[in-house]
C-alpha cells in the first residue's frame, strides 16, 4: 500500500459589485469566518474583485514574510482608501489574512515601470569620476534594497541627531519608503552627503 501526499487548500473567489451595500461585507465576514473555523488547519486563499480602494493599508512585519517571495510592505500606486477598502482590510486583519496585492516582485516591477514612464530619466554626471563604472555597483538603489537594509538593522538602538530610530524607519508607509529611495539615489548621484549625516 502506498500513500499519496496531498496538499489541500481552500480558494474562495469573491466579486463585490461597486454598488454593494454594507451588508455584503457583514455576510462576507461571517461566511469567511465560518469556513475558517470549520477548516482551521487548511490554508485559505481569498481572491477576486472587491471594488475597494485600500491605499497602503495592511502592512506587516518583515519577520512574517521573511524567506518568502512577498514583501512586508504593499507597493500600491493608489494611495486613496475609501470606506469599503477600510471595511475590507479591517475584516481581513480581524480574520488573520494578509492582503497580497502590491507585495510581489511583479508589483515592484510594475511600480518601477510606472515611475520610469512618469518621471524623466536621471542624469548622472560622470565628469568627475575617474575609473571604470561597475555595471552592478553603480546601479540606482531600489525600493527592495533600501527596505532590506532597513530591516537588517537591530531594534533598540540609539537614534542619531534627528531622533529617528530604526523602528521608525521599519514602520514607514510605502510612499515614505519611495522618498527615502529617491533621497539616497540623489545623494549617490551628487556624490555629496548631507553634513548632519556625519554627526554622532
PDB file of C-alpha atoms in Angstrom:
ATOM      1  CA  UNK A   1       0.000   0.000   0.000  1.00  0.00           C
ATOM      2  CA  UNK A   2       1.429   3.361  -0.975  1.00  0.00           C
ATOM      3  CA  UNK A   3       0.362   6.657   0.445  1.00  0.00           C
ATOM      4  CA  UNK A   4      -0.002   9.647  -1.785  1.00  0.00           C
ATOM      5  CA  UNK A   5       0.747  13.047  -0.349  1.00  0.00           C
ATOM      6  CA  UNK A   6      -1.998  15.567  -0.998  1.00  0.00           C
ATOM      7  CA  UNK A   7      -1.844  19.276  -0.420  1.00  0.00           C
ATOM      8  CA  UNK A   8      -5.283  20.590   0.399  1.00  0.00           C
ATOM      9  CA  UNK A   9      -6.195  24.250   0.488  1.00  0.00           C
ATOM     10  CA  UNK A  10      -9.270  26.419   0.110  1.00  0.00           C
ATOM     11  CA  UNK A  11      -9.672  29.034  -2.599  1.00  0.00           C
ATOM     12  CA  UNK A  12     -12.542  31.465  -2.267  1.00  0.00           C
ATOM     13  CA  UNK A  13     -13.324  33.712  -5.239  1.00  0.00           C
ATOM     14  CA  UNK A  14     -15.274  36.864  -4.486  1.00  0.00           C
ATOM     15  CA  UNK A  15     -16.842  39.644  -6.507  1.00  0.00           C
ATOM     16  CA  UNK A  16     -18.346  42.726  -4.892  1.00  0.00           C
ATOM     17  CA  UNK A  17     -20.410  44.926  -7.155  1.00  0.00           C
ATOM     18  CA  UNK A  18     -19.353  48.578  -6.979  1.00  0.00           C
ATOM     19  CA  UNK A  19     -22.846  49.325  -5.676  1.00  0.00           C
ATOM     20  CA  UNK A  20     -22.807  46.641  -2.961  1.00  0.00           C
ATOM     21  CA  UNK A  21     -24.201  47.695   0.399  1.00  0.00           C
ATOM     22  CA  UNK A  22     -22.502  47.352   3.802  1.00  0.00           C
ATOM     23  CA  UNK A  23     -24.458  44.138   4.454  1.00  0.00           C
ATOM     24  CA  UNK A  24     -22.307  42.406   1.829  1.00  0.00           C
ATOM     25  CA  UNK A  25     -19.228  42.986   3.992  1.00  0.00           C
ATOM     26  CA  UNK A  26     -21.017  41.560   7.028  1.00  0.00           C
ATOM     27  CA  UNK A  27     -22.069  38.491   5.037  1.00  0.00           C
ATOM     28  CA  UNK A  28     -18.542  38.132   3.640  1.00  0.00           C
ATOM     29  CA  UNK A  29     -17.025  38.362   7.123  1.00  0.00           C
ATOM     30  CA  UNK A  30     -19.375  35.809   8.682  1.00  0.00           C
ATOM     31  CA  UNK A  31     -19.031  33.389   5.744  1.00  0.00           C
ATOM     32  CA  UNK A  32     -15.231  33.509   5.710  1.00  0.00           C
ATOM     33  CA  UNK A  33     -15.132  33.221   9.499  1.00  0.00           C
ATOM     34  CA  UNK A  34     -17.341  30.113   9.499  1.00  0.00           C
ATOM     35  CA  UNK A  35     -15.267  28.445   6.743  1.00  0.00           C
ATOM     36  CA  UNK A  36     -12.055  29.320   8.548  1.00  0.00           C
ATOM     37  CA  UNK A  37     -13.369  27.937  11.851  1.00  0.00           C
ATOM     38  CA  UNK A  38     -14.538  24.716  10.236  1.00  0.00           C
ATOM     39  CA  UNK A  39     -11.262  24.138   8.378  1.00  0.00           C
ATOM     40  CA  UNK A  40      -8.841  25.823  10.769  1.00  0.00           C
ATOM     41  CA  UNK A  41      -5.805  23.767   9.707  1.00  0.00           C
ATOM     42  CA  UNK A  42      -6.279  24.265   5.963  1.00  0.00           C
ATOM     43  CA  UNK A  43      -4.517  27.111   4.096  1.00  0.00           C
ATOM     44  CA  UNK A  44      -7.061  29.608   2.824  1.00  0.00           C
ATOM     45  CA  UNK A  45      -6.758  31.962  -0.161  1.00  0.00           C
ATOM     46  CA  UNK A  46      -9.336  34.621  -0.994  1.00  0.00           C
ATOM     47  CA  UNK A  47      -9.186  36.200  -4.418  1.00  0.00           C
ATOM     48  CA  UNK A  48     -11.363  38.310  -6.612  1.00  0.00           C
ATOM     49  CA  UNK A  49     -12.537  41.818  -7.250  1.00  0.00           C
ATOM     50  CA  UNK A  50     -13.663  43.627  -4.126  1.00  0.00           C
ATOM     51  CA  UNK A  51     -14.165  47.022  -5.813  1.00  0.00           C
ATOM     52  CA  UNK A  52     -12.487  48.628  -2.826  1.00  0.00           C
ATOM     53  CA  UNK A  53      -9.648  51.115  -2.580  1.00  0.00           C
ATOM     54  CA  UNK A  54      -7.313  50.146   0.242  1.00  0.00           C
ATOM     55  CA  UNK A  55      -4.388  52.555  -0.304  1.00  0.00           C
ATOM     56  CA  UNK A  56      -1.335  51.204   1.538  1.00  0.00           C
ATOM     57  CA  UNK A  57      -3.215  49.592   4.424  1.00  0.00           C
ATOM     58  CA  UNK A  58      -2.362  46.125   5.751  1.00  0.00           C
ATOM     59  CA  UNK A  59       1.390  46.477   6.152  1.00  0.00           C
ATOM     60  CA  UNK A  60       3.018  43.636   8.050  1.00  0.00           C
ATOM     61  CA  UNK A  61       6.234  42.881   9.878  1.00  0.00           C
ATOM     62  CA  UNK A  62       9.328  41.792   7.991  1.00  0.00           C
ATOM     63  CA  UNK A  63       9.519  38.651  10.124  1.00  0.00           C
ATOM     64  CA  UNK A  64       6.092  37.492   8.907  1.00  0.00           C
ATOM     65  CA  UNK A  65       7.192  37.268   5.273  1.00  0.00           C
ATOM     66  CA  UNK A  66      10.888  36.564   5.761  1.00  0.00           C
ATOM     67  CA  UNK A  67      12.149  33.762   3.493  1.00  0.00           C
ATOM     68  CA  UNK A  68       9.127  34.120   1.187  1.00  0.00           C
ATOM     69  CA  UNK A  69       8.758  35.768  -2.196  1.00  0.00           C
ATOM     70  CA  UNK A  70       6.446  38.503  -0.911  1.00  0.00           C
ATOM     71  CA  UNK A  71       7.289  41.820   0.737  1.00  0.00           C
ATOM     72  CA  UNK A  72       6.157  43.183   4.094  1.00  0.00           C
ATOM     73  CA  UNK A  73       5.160  46.492   2.534  1.00  0.00           C
ATOM     74  CA  UNK A  74       2.450  46.909  -0.070  1.00  0.00           C
ATOM     75  CA  UNK A  75       3.653  48.702  -3.171  1.00  0.00           C
ATOM     76  CA  UNK A  76       0.455  50.441  -4.202  1.00  0.00           C
ATOM     77  CA  UNK A  77       0.151  53.368  -6.595  1.00  0.00           C
ATOM     78  CA  UNK A  78      -3.387  54.171  -5.430  1.00  0.00           C
ATOM     79  CA  UNK A  79      -2.969  55.987  -2.124  1.00  0.00           C
ATOM     80  CA  UNK A  80      -6.713  56.524  -1.682  1.00  0.00           C
ATOM     81  CA  UNK A  81      -8.629  54.478   0.858  1.00  0.00           C
ATOM     82  CA  UNK A  82     -12.406  54.513   0.723  1.00  0.00           C
ATOM     83  CA  UNK A  83     -14.914  53.269   3.304  1.00  0.00           C
ATOM     84  CA  UNK A  84     -15.256  49.926   1.528  1.00  0.00           C
ATOM     85  CA  UNK A  85     -11.486  49.499   1.476  1.00  0.00           C
ATOM     86  CA  UNK A  86     -11.185  50.229   5.186  1.00  0.00           C
ATOM     87  CA  UNK A  87     -14.002  47.764   5.927  1.00  0.00           C
ATOM     88  CA  UNK A  88     -12.361  45.090   3.788  1.00  0.00           C
ATOM     89  CA  UNK A  89      -8.944  45.496   5.415  1.00  0.00           C
ATOM     90  CA  UNK A  90     -10.496  45.506   8.899  1.00  0.00           C
ATOM     91  CA  UNK A  91     -12.247  42.207   8.117  1.00  0.00           C
ATOM     92  CA  UNK A  92      -9.115  40.619   6.632  1.00  0.00           C
ATOM     93  CA  UNK A  93      -6.942  41.675   9.564  1.00  0.00           C
ATOM     94  CA  UNK A  94      -9.543  40.545  12.098  1.00  0.00           C
ATOM     95  CA  UNK A  95      -9.633  37.110  10.451  1.00  0.00           C
ATOM     96  CA  UNK A  96      -5.835  36.889  10.177  1.00  0.00           C
ATOM     97  CA  UNK A  97      -5.479  37.332   6.411  1.00  0.00           C
ATOM     98  CA  UNK A  98      -2.692  39.159   4.603  1.00  0.00           C
ATOM     99  CA  UNK A  99      -3.523  41.278   1.559  1.00  0.00           C
ATOM    100  CA  UNK A 100      -1.117  40.217  -1.219  1.00  0.00           C
ATOM    101  CA  UNK A 101      -1.933  42.938  -3.731  1.00  0.00           C
ATOM    102  CA  UNK A 102       1.233  45.014  -4.136  1.00  0.00           C
ATOM    103  CA  UNK A 103       3.552  42.630  -2.267  1.00  0.00           C
ATOM    104  CA  UNK A 104       5.047  40.559  -5.065  1.00  0.00           C
ATOM    105  CA  UNK A 105       8.129  41.098  -7.183  1.00  0.00           C
ATOM    106  CA  UNK A 106       5.975  41.725 -10.256  1.00  0.00           C
ATOM    107  CA  UNK A 107       4.181  44.503  -8.369  1.00  0.00           C
ATOM    108  CA  UNK A 108       7.535  46.171  -7.667  1.00  0.00           C
ATOM    109  CA  UNK A 109       8.419  45.923 -11.363  1.00  0.00           C
ATOM    110  CA  UNK A 110       5.053  47.491 -12.157  1.00  0.00           C
ATOM    111  CA  UNK A 111       5.850  50.384  -9.839  1.00  0.00           C
ATOM    112  CA  UNK A 112       9.264  50.873 -11.434  1.00  0.00           C
ATOM    113  CA  UNK A 113       7.685  50.940 -14.894  1.00  0.00           C
ATOM    114  CA  UNK A 114       5.116  53.487 -13.710  1.00  0.00           C
ATOM    115  CA  UNK A 115       7.813  55.614 -12.081  1.00  0.00           C
ATOM    116  CA  UNK A 116      10.118  55.490 -15.108  1.00  0.00           C
ATOM    117  CA  UNK A 117       7.306  56.372 -17.507  1.00  0.00           C
ATOM    118  CA  UNK A 118       6.185  59.367 -15.431  1.00  0.00           C
ATOM    119  CA  UNK A 119       9.497  60.831 -14.332  1.00  0.00           C
ATOM    120  CA  UNK A 120      12.449  61.783 -16.502  1.00  0.00           C
ATOM    121  CA  UNK A 121      15.499  59.585 -16.548  1.00  0.00           C
ATOM    122  CA  UNK A 122      18.135  60.567 -14.032  1.00  0.00           C
ATOM    123  CA  UNK A 123      21.139  62.360 -15.466  1.00  0.00           C
ATOM    124  CA  UNK A 124      24.383  61.179 -13.949  1.00  0.00           C
ATOM    125  CA  UNK A 125      27.370  63.477 -14.237  1.00  0.00           C
ATOM    126  CA  UNK A 126      30.423  61.260 -14.623  1.00  0.00           C
ATOM    127  CA  UNK A 127      32.797  64.089 -15.474  1.00  0.00           C
ATOM    128  CA  UNK A 128      34.393  63.974 -12.006  1.00  0.00           C
ATOM    129  CA  UNK A 129      34.605  60.192 -11.906  1.00  0.00           C
ATOM    130  CA  UNK A 130      37.975  58.662 -12.666  1.00  0.00           C
ATOM    131  CA  UNK A 131      37.721  54.945 -13.102  1.00  0.00           C
ATOM    132  CA  UNK A 132      35.553  52.262 -14.550  1.00  0.00           C
ATOM    133  CA  UNK A 133      31.821  52.246 -13.946  1.00  0.00           C
ATOM    134  CA  UNK A 134      30.690  48.982 -12.417  1.00  0.00           C
ATOM    135  CA  UNK A 135      27.500  47.685 -14.099  1.00  0.00           C
ATOM    136  CA  UNK A 136      26.029  46.369 -10.828  1.00  0.00           C
ATOM    137  CA  UNK A 137      27.509  48.509  -8.061  1.00  0.00           C
ATOM    138  CA  UNK A 138      26.729  51.772  -9.862  1.00  0.00           C
ATOM    139  CA  UNK A 139      23.047  50.954 -10.360  1.00  0.00           C
ATOM    140  CA  UNK A 140      20.486  53.148  -8.559  1.00  0.00           C
ATOM    141  CA  UNK A 141      19.237  51.890  -5.217  1.00  0.00           C
ATOM    142  CA  UNK A 142      15.938  50.023  -5.479  1.00  0.00           C
ATOM    143  CA  UNK A 143      12.997  50.013  -3.068  1.00  0.00           C
ATOM    144  CA  UNK A 144      13.763  46.407  -2.178  1.00  0.00           C
ATOM    145  CA  UNK A 145      17.425  47.163  -1.380  1.00  0.00           C
ATOM    146  CA  UNK A 146      16.516  50.059   0.899  1.00  0.00           C
ATOM    147  CA  UNK A 147      13.765  48.085   2.628  1.00  0.00           C
ATOM    148  CA  UNK A 148      16.052  45.099   3.196  1.00  0.00           C
ATOM    149  CA  UNK A 149      18.815  47.359   4.542  1.00  0.00           C
ATOM    150  CA  UNK A 150      16.387  48.961   6.995  1.00  0.00           C
ATOM    151  CA  UNK A 151      15.053  45.619   8.211  1.00  0.00           C
ATOM    152  CA  UNK A 152      18.549  44.198   8.763  1.00  0.00           C
ATOM    153  CA  UNK A 153      19.119  46.821  11.467  1.00  0.00           C
ATOM    154  CA  UNK A 154      18.523  45.787  15.074  1.00  0.00           C
ATOM    155  CA  UNK A 155      15.767  47.342  17.140  1.00  0.00           C
ATOM    156  CA  UNK A 156      16.508  49.191  20.358  1.00  0.00           C
ATOM    157  CA  UNK A 157      19.482  51.181  19.041  1.00  0.00           C
ATOM    158  CA  UNK A 158      20.019  54.824  19.951  1.00  0.00           C
ATOM    159  CA  UNK A 159      18.810  57.319  17.355  1.00  0.00           C
ATOM    160  CA  UNK A 160      21.029  59.864  15.641  1.00  0.00           C
ATOM    161  CA  UNK A 161      20.735  63.637  15.977  1.00  0.00           C
ATOM    162  CA  UNK A 162      17.370  63.534  14.179  1.00  0.00           C
ATOM    163  CA  UNK A 163      15.882  61.360  16.945  1.00  0.00           C
ATOM    164  CA  UNK A 164      14.616  58.727  14.477  1.00  0.00           C
ATOM    165  CA  UNK A 165      15.060  55.088  15.458  1.00  0.00           C
ATOM    166  CA  UNK A 166      15.259  52.050  13.187  1.00  0.00           C
ATOM    167  CA  UNK A 167      11.796  51.086  14.427  1.00  0.00           C
ATOM    168  CA  UNK A 168      10.503  54.348  12.974  1.00  0.00           C
ATOM    169  CA  UNK A 169      12.005  53.569   9.569  1.00  0.00           C
ATOM    170  CA  UNK A 170      10.716  49.986   9.675  1.00  0.00           C
ATOM    171  CA  UNK A 171       7.151  51.245  10.064  1.00  0.00           C
ATOM    172  CA  UNK A 172       7.169  53.905   7.361  1.00  0.00           C
ATOM    173  CA  UNK A 173       4.317  53.809   4.845  1.00  0.00           C
ATOM    174  CA  UNK A 174       5.207  52.852   1.280  1.00  0.00           C
ATOM    175  CA  UNK A 175       5.201  56.400  -0.057  1.00  0.00           C
ATOM    176  CA  UNK A 176       7.830  57.407   2.536  1.00  0.00           C
ATOM    177  CA  UNK A 177       9.977  54.447   1.540  1.00  0.00           C
ATOM    178  CA  UNK A 178       9.913  55.819  -2.002  1.00  0.00           C
ATOM    179  CA  UNK A 179      11.004  59.238  -0.698  1.00  0.00           C
ATOM    180  CA  UNK A 180      13.963  57.587   1.038  1.00  0.00           C
ATOM    181  CA  UNK A 181      14.944  55.714  -2.118  1.00  0.00           C
ATOM    182  CA  UNK A 182      14.806  58.959  -4.097  1.00  0.00           C
ATOM    183  CA  UNK A 183      16.884  60.733  -1.446  1.00  0.00           C
ATOM    184  CA  UNK A 184      19.558  58.019  -1.331  1.00  0.00           C
ATOM    185  CA  UNK A 185      19.811  57.954  -5.118  1.00  0.00           C
ATOM    186  CA  UNK A 186      20.129  61.753  -5.194  1.00  0.00           C
ATOM    187  CA  UNK A 187      22.953  61.589  -2.642  1.00  0.00           C
ATOM    188  CA  UNK A 188      24.609  58.836  -4.667  1.00  0.00           C
ATOM    189  CA  UNK A 189      24.316  60.791  -7.933  1.00  0.00           C
ATOM    190  CA  UNK A 190      25.540  64.077  -6.460  1.00  0.00           C
ATOM    191  CA  UNK A 191      28.336  62.384  -4.516  1.00  0.00           C
ATOM    192  CA  UNK A 192      27.568  64.738  -1.653  1.00  0.00           C
ATOM    193  CA  UNK A 193      26.386  63.505   1.741  1.00  0.00           C
ATOM    194  CA  UNK A 194      24.468  65.973   3.954  1.00  0.00           C
ATOM    195  CA  UNK A 195      26.699  67.260   6.745  1.00  0.00           C
ATOM    196  CA  UNK A 196      24.295  66.196   9.506  1.00  0.00           C
ATOM    197  CA  UNK A 197      24.665  62.559   8.470  1.00  0.00           C
ATOM    198  CA  UNK A 198      28.233  62.528   9.752  1.00  0.00           C
ATOM    199  CA  UNK A 199      27.279  63.793  13.221  1.00  0.00           C
ATOM    200  CA  UNK A 200      27.199  61.254  16.025  1.00  0.00           C
TER     201      UNK A 200
END
